[in-house]
Every structure is written in structure tokens, then in C-alpha cells.
Short mmCIF file of C-alpha atoms in Angstrom, two decimals:
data_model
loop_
_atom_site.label_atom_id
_atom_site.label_comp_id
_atom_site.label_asym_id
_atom_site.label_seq_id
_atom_site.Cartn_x
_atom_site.Cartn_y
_atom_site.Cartn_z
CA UNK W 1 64.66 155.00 14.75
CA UNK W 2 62.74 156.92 11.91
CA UNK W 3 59.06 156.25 13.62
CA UNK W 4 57.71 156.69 10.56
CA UNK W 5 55.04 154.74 11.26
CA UNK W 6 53.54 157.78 13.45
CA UNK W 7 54.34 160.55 10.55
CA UNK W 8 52.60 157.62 8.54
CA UNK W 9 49.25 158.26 10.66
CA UNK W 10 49.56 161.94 10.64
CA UNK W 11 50.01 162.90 7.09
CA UNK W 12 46.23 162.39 7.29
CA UNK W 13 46.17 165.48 8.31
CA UNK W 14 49.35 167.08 6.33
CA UNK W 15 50.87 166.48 2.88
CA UNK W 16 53.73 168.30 2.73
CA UNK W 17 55.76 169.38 -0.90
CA UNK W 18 59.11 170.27 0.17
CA UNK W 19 61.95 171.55 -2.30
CA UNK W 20 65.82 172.09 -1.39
CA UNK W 21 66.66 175.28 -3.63
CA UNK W 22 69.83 177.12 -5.02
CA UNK W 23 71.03 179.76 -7.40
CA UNK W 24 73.26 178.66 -9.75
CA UNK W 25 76.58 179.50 -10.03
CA UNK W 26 76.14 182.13 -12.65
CA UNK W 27 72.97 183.61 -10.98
CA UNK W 28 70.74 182.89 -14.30
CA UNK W 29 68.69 180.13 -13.09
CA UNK W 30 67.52 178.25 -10.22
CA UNK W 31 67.57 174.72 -9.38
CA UNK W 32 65.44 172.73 -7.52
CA UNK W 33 64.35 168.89 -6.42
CA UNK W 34 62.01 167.20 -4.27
CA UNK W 35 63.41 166.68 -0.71
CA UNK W 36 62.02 165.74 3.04
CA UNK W 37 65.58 165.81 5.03
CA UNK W 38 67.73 169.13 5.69
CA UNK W 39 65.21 171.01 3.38
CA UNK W 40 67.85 174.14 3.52
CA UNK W 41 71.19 172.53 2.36
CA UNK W 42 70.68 172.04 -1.20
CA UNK W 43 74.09 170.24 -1.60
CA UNK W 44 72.92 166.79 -0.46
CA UNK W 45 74.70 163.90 -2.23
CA UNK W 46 72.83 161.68 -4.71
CA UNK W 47 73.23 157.62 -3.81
CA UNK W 48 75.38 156.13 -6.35
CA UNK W 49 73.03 154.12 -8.35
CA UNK W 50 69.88 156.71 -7.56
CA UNK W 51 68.28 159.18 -10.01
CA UNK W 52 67.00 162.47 -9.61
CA UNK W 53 65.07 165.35 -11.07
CA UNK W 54 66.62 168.38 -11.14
CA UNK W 55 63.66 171.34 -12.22
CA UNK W 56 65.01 174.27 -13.42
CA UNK W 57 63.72 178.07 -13.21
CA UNK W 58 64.10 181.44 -14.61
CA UNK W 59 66.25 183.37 -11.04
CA UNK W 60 64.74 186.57 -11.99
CA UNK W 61 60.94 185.19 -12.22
CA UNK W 62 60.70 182.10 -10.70
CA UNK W 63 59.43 180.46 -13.86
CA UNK W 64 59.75 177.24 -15.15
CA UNK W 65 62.91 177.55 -17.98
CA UNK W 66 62.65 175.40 -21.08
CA UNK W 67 66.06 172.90 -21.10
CA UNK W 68 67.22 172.84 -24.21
CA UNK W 69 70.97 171.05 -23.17
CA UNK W 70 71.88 169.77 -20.18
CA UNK W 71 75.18 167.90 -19.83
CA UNK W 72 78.31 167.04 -16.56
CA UNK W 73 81.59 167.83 -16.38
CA UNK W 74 82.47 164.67 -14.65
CA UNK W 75 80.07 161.64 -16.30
CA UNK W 76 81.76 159.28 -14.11
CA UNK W 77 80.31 160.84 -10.97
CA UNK W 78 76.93 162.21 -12.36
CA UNK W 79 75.65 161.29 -16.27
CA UNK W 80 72.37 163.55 -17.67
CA UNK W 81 69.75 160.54 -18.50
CA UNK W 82 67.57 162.86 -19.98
CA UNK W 83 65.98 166.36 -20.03
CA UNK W 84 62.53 167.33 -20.81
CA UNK W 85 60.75 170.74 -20.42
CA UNK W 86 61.92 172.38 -16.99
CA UNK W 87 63.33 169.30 -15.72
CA UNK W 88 66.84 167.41 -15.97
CA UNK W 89 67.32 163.89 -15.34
CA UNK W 90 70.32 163.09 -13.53
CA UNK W 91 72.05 159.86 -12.48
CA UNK W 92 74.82 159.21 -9.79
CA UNK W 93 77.58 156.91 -11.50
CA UNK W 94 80.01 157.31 -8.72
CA UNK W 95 81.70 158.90 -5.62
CA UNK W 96 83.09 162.56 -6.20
CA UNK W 97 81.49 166.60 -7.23
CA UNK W 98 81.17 168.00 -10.55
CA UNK W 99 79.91 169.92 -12.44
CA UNK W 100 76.19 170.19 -14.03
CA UNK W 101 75.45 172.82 -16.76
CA UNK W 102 72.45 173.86 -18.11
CA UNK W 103 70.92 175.91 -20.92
CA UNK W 104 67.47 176.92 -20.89
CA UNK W 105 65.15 179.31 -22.67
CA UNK W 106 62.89 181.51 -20.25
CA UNK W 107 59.05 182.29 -20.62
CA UNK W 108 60.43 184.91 -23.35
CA UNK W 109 63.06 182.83 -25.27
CA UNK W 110 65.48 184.18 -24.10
CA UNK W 111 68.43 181.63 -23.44
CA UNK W 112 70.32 181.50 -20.02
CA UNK W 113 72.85 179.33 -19.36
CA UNK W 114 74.12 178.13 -15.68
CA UNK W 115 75.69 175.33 -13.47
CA UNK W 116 75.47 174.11 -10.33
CA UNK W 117 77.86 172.38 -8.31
CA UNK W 118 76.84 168.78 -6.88
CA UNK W 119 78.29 165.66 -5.54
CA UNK W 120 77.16 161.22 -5.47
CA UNK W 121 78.54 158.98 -2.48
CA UNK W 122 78.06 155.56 -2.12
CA UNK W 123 75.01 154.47 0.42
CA UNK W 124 76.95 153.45 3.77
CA UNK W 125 73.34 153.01 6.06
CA UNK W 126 70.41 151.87 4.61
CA UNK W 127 67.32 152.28 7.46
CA UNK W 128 64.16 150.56 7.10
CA UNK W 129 61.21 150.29 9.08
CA UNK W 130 57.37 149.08 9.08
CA UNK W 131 54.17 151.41 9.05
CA UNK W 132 52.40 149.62 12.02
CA UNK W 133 55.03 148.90 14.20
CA UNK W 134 58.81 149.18 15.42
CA UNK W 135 59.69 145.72 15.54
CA UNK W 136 61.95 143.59 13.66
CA UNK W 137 59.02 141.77 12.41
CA UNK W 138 55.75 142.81 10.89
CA UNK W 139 52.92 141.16 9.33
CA UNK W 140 51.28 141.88 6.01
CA UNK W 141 48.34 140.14 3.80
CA UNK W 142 49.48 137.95 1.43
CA UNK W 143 48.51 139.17 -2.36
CA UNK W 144 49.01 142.83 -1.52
CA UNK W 145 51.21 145.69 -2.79
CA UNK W 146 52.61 147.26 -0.03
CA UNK W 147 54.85 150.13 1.32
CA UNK W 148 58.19 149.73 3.60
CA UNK W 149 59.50 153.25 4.19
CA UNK W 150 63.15 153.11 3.83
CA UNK W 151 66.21 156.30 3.90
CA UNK W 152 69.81 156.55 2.47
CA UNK W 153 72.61 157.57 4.80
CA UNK W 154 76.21 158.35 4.86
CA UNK W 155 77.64 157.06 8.38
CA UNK W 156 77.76 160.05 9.97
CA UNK W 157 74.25 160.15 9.39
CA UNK W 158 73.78 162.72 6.92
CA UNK W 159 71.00 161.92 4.33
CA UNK W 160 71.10 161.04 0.94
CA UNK W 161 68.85 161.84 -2.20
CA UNK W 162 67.85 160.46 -5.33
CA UNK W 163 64.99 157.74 -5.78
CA UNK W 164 64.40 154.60 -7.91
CA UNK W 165 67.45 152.95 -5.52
CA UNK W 166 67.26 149.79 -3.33
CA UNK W 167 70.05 148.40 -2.27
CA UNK W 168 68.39 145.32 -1.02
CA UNK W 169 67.98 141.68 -1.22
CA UNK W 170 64.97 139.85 -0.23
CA UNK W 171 65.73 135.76 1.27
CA UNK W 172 64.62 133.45 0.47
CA UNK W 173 64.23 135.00 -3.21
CA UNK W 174 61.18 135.05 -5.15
CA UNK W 175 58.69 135.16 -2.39
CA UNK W 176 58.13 138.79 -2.61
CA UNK W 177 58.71 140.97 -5.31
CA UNK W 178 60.43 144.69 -4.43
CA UNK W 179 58.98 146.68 -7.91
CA UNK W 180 62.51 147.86 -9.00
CA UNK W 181 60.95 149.93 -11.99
CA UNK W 182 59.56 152.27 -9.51
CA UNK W 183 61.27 155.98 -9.01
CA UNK W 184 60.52 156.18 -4.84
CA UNK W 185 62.85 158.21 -2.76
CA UNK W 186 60.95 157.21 0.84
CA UNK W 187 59.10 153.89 0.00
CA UNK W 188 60.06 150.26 -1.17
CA UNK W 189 56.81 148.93 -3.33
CA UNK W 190 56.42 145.03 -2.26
CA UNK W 191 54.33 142.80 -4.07
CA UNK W 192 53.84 140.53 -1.17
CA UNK W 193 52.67 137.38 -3.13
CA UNK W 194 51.01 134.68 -2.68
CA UNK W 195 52.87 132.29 -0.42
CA UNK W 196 52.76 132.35 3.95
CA UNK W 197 55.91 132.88 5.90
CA UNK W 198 59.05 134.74 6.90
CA UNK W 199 60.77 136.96 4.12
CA UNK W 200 63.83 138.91 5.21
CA UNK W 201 64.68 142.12 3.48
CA UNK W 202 68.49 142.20 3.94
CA UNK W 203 70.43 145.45 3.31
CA UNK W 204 73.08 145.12 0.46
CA UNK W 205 75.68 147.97 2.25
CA UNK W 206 75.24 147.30 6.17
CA UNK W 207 73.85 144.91 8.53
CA UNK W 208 70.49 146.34 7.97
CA UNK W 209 67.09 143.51 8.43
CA UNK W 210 63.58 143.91 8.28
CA UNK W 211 61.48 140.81 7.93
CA UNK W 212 57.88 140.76 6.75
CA UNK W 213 55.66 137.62 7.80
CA UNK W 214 53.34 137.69 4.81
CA UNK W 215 50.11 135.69 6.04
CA UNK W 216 46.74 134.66 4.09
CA UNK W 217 43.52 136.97 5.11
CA UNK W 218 42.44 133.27 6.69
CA UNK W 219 45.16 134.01 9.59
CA UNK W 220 43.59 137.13 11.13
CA UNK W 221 42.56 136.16 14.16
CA UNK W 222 41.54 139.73 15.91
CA UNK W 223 41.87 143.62 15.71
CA UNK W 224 44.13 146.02 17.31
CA UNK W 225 44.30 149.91 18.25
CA UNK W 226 48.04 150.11 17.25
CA UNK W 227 47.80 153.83 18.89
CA UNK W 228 45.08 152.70 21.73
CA UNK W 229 42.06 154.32 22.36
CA UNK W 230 41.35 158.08 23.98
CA UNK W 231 40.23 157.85 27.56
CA UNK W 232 37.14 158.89 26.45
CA UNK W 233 34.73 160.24 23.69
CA UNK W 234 32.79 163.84 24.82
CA UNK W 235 28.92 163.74 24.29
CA UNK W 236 27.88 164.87 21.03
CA UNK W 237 31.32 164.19 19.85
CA UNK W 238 33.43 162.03 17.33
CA UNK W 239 37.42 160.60 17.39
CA UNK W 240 39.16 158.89 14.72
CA UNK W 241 40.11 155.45 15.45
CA UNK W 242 43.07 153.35 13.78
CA UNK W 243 42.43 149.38 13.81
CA UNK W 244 44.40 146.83 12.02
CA UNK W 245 43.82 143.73 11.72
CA UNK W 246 45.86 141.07 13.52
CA UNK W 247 47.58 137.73 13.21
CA UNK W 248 49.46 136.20 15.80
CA UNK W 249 47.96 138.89 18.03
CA UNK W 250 50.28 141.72 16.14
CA UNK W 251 48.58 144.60 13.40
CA UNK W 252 48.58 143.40 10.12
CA UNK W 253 50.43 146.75 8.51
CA UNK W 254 48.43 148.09 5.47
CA UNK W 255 46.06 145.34 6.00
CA UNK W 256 43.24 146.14 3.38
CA UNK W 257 40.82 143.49 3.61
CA UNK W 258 36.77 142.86 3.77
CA UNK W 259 35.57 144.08 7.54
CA UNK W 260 32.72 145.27 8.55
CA UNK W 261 32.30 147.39 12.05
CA UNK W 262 29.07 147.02 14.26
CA UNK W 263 28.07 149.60 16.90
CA UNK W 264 26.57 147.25 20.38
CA UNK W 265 25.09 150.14 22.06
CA UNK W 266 23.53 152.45 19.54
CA UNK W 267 21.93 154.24 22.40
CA UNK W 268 25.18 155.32 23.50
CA UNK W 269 27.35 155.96 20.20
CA UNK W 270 27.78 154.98 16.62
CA UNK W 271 31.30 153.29 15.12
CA UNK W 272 31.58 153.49 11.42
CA UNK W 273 34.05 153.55 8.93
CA UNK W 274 35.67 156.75 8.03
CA UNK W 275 35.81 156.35 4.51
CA UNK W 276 37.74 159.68 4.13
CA UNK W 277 40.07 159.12 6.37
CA UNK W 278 40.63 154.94 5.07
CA UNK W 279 39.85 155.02 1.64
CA UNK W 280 40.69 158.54 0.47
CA UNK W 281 42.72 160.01 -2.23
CA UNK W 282 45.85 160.69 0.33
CA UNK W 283 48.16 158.87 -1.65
CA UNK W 284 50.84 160.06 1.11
CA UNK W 285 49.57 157.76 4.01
CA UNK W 286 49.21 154.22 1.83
CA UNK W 287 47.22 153.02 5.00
CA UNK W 288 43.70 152.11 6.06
CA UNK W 289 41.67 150.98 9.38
CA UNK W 290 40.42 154.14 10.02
CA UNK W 291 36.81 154.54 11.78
CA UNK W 292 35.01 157.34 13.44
CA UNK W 293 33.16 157.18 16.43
CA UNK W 294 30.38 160.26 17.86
CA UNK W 295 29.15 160.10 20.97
CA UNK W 296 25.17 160.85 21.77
CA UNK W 297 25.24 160.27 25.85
CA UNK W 298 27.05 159.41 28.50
CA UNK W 299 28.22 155.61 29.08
CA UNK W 300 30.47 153.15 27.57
CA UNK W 301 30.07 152.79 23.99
CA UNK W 302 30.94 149.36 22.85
CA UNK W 303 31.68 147.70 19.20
CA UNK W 304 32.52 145.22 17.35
CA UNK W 305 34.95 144.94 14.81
CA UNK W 306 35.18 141.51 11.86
CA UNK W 307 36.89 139.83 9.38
CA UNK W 308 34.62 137.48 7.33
CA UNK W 309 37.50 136.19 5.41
CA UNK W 310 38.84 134.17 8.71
CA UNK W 311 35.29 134.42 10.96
CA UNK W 312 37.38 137.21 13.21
CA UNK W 313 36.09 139.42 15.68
CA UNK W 314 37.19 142.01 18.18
CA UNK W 315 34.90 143.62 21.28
CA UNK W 316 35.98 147.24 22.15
CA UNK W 317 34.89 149.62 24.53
CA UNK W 318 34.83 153.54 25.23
CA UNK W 319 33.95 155.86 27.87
CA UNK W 320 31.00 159.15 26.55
CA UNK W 321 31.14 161.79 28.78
#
């Protein structure tokens, strides 16, 4: 399992930019791209049918190099798409290595020219999972544009990289729509639509499933701590809470919708939401349900959590000490 969902909660706290790196072949210049899996081992292979952005640098300074021709020894494994400032577009046409070479002009003009070696396989393992849960099954609002984190694998499990490739197929069709113009290497973007029930993401290389249960705001029937709640809350001060709103009894992932949150013994604590934390620019997390709770004295804070689109509500309780 990926348990993404739990890195999903924590990038809260971290957003991470991480780069696999190499010198090329001719020591002139330095490649780059974006990359969350074996960071150190730059010679990943790109899906077949992915893209990716290969940024280019100056080896002796580190600076961004100017691509002025890019091209592959092998189109039928890897074709340029484009190139543009320090960056060169590449697309995997097929299973094999080759060769990339590129010319560029460093901060001074000065033109260098260098290749690197790199290789495309076809996707074998497609994984998928949800951001509230590790079921089979999750539920999400209907009329929302949502997130399903998904990776690329070779059988033996190594990863691989590129973005803007999904090698799914959603049943029954047209329900949902899975934004194919998109370049995402770790998320499928799902227009969940407007219609209730069962759609089944189905994985186009393996036996791969995820099914979202889309459902109308009118079906929340409740809240949930998908992570619980801390034993208890010291005196004088706070903890960040996740809720989620629920249908069926089960979290509504990424459910965004009206709520308010009321604090029952004021004396004893306040509940609010943590509009930092929920509604922030942390573009990384693509989550909300977030409130904060302080602690002023010792006893059980209680509050109340609802959803005015269905009439919901949901009593919780925790200890001040």
C-alpha cells in the first residue's frame, strides 16, 4: 500500500521539491527533473505514453543553460516535443534507451553541448489509492474536482516517471470525468459530476480497481476523525483536528462543503476552524476539515460539528488537562 493518505495529512507541515540529478555524458551540463521515488538514481524509465521535463544547467555553475537544440537518437523510444529556455520536453514513444543531446548557451553565451543516456518501458502496475481512506471504496461530493493519488511501476516494483499519463478507464463511462489535459505525475484530477453512485476506475495494464461512490452534499449524514482524536488537550493548549464529513457512516475524502463548528462548553475550550491549515495556499495537500481546538481548564471539552446542506450533525468530546 502507498498510505498516501497519511503523507496527504502531513505535507501540512512539509512541501518537499525533490530533483533526481546527473552530469551528462560529456561533463558540460547537468540534467535534472522533478522526482519523489529513488531521488538518487537519475536513470528512472519514463512510462511509454508519459512526458517529462528535462531542465538543463551550466555543470560548472549550476545555472540555468539556454536550449537552443535538443533532439534523440532513437525517436521511437523517446521524441523531443519541445524545448523552451532551460527546459526540454521529452516524450516516451516506446520500450528501449537512447540517446538525448542537447545544446545550450550558458549565462555567458557560450555554447555547450551534451547528452545523457535514458530509457521508456511500458507501465506493468498501475497503484491507486484514496486520500481518506484504504479501502476499495471511498466517497466523494458530487460536483467536485478531486484528487486520486496514483504511481507507475515496472513489476518488480521499481518506479516510473513522467506525468500527464493515465492509463485508466472509468465504468460506467461518462459519469466522471479524469481531466486528461492535465501534466500530473502523483495525482488523477476527477471531475466528479453531477450524478449519485458507484464509478469504478479500472486500470488499463493490470487488475488494478478503485471505485469512488460520488454522493450529493444531501447524503452526509455525520462527521468523522479519520485519524481519531488525542487522548487529551493540555490546559492553555491547542491540537489540530481532521474531520470529514460522512455518508454511509464513511469520510467523505476532500469533502469541501458549507459546515459550521460550535464549541458546547466554552468554559472549558474553544473548536474553530483552522483556516490555515483547511483553506490555505498548500496546494500539496488538496484537502480540508481541519479545526483547532485550545484548551482554557481542565474537563471535557465538547462540540459540535454540521452540515446545513443535509441538516447533519456530529457531538464530540475531549479530555483538558
Amino acid at each position: 500500500m502507498m498510505h498516501r493518505f497519511s503523507i496527504f495529512v502531513l505535507s501540512i507541515l512539509v512541501v518537499s521539491g525533490c530533483e533526481s540529478s546527473i552530469t551528462g555524458n560529456a561533463g558540460q551540463l547537468r540534467f535534472a527533473y522533478d522526482s519523489n521515488e529513488d531521488v538518487f538514481n537519475f536513470n528512472k524509465p519514463i512510462a511509454v505514453g508519459a512526458t517529462l521535463d528535462l531542465r538543463v544547467t551550466d555543470f560548472s555553475d549550476q545555472r540555468d543553460a539556454f536550449v537552443i537544440a535538443a533532439s534523440t537518437k532513437d525517436p521511437e523510444v523517446i521524441q523531443v516535443a519541445d524545448f523552451s529556455g532551460n527546459t526540454v520536453t521529452l516524450i516516451a514513444s516506446g520500450d528501449g534507451s537512447t540517446l538525448v543531446k542537447v545544446s545550450a548557451n550558458d549565462h555567458m553565451g557560450i555554447e555547450r553541448d551534451d547528452s545523457v543516456n535514458m530509457m521508456a518501458r511500458e507501465v506493468e502496475v498501475l497503484r491507486m489509492e484514496h486520500t481518506c481512506t484504504d479501502d476499495l471504496e471511498g466517497h466523494y461530493l458530487a460536483g467536485h474536482r478531486v484528487r486520486v493519488p496514483f504511481e507507475l511501476e515496472l513489476n518488480d516494483g521499481n518506479p516510473l516517471i513522467g506525468d500527464g499519463f493515465y492509463p485508466v478507464t472509468d465504468e460506467p463511462a461518462g459519469q466522471i470525468t479524469i481531466d486528461r489535459t492535465v501534466r500530473e505525475q502523483e495525482w488523477m484530477i476527477i471531475d466528479t459530476g453531477n450524478q449519485a453512485g458507484v464509478v469504478s476506475l479500472r486500470s488499463d495494464v493490470d487488475a488494478t480497481r478503485l471505485d469512488l461512490a460520488i454522493v450529493p452534499p444531501e447524503a452526509i449524514d455525520g462527521a468523522s476523525l479519520p485519524f481519531g482524536a488525542p487522548s487529551s488537550v493540555r490546559r492553555d493548549g491547542s491540537a489540530l483536528l481532521w474531520v470529514l464529513p460522512t455518508a454511509n457512516g464513511r469520510p467523505i475524502c476532500q469533502g469541501i462543503t458549507e459546515r459550521s463548528v460550535e464549541t458546547l462548553t466554552p468554559e472549558i475550550c474553544t473548536v474553530r476552524d483552522a483556516v490555515g491549515a483547511a483553506e490555505g495556499s498548500n496546494e500539496g495537500r488538496h484537502e480540508s476539515g481541519w479545526i483547532e481546538l485550545q484548551g482554557h481548564q481542565n474537563g471535557t471539552c465538547q462540540y459540535r460539528v454540521r452540515y446545513p446542506a443535509s441538516g447533519a450533525r456530529a457531538d464530540f468530546m475531549v479530555q483538558v488537562r
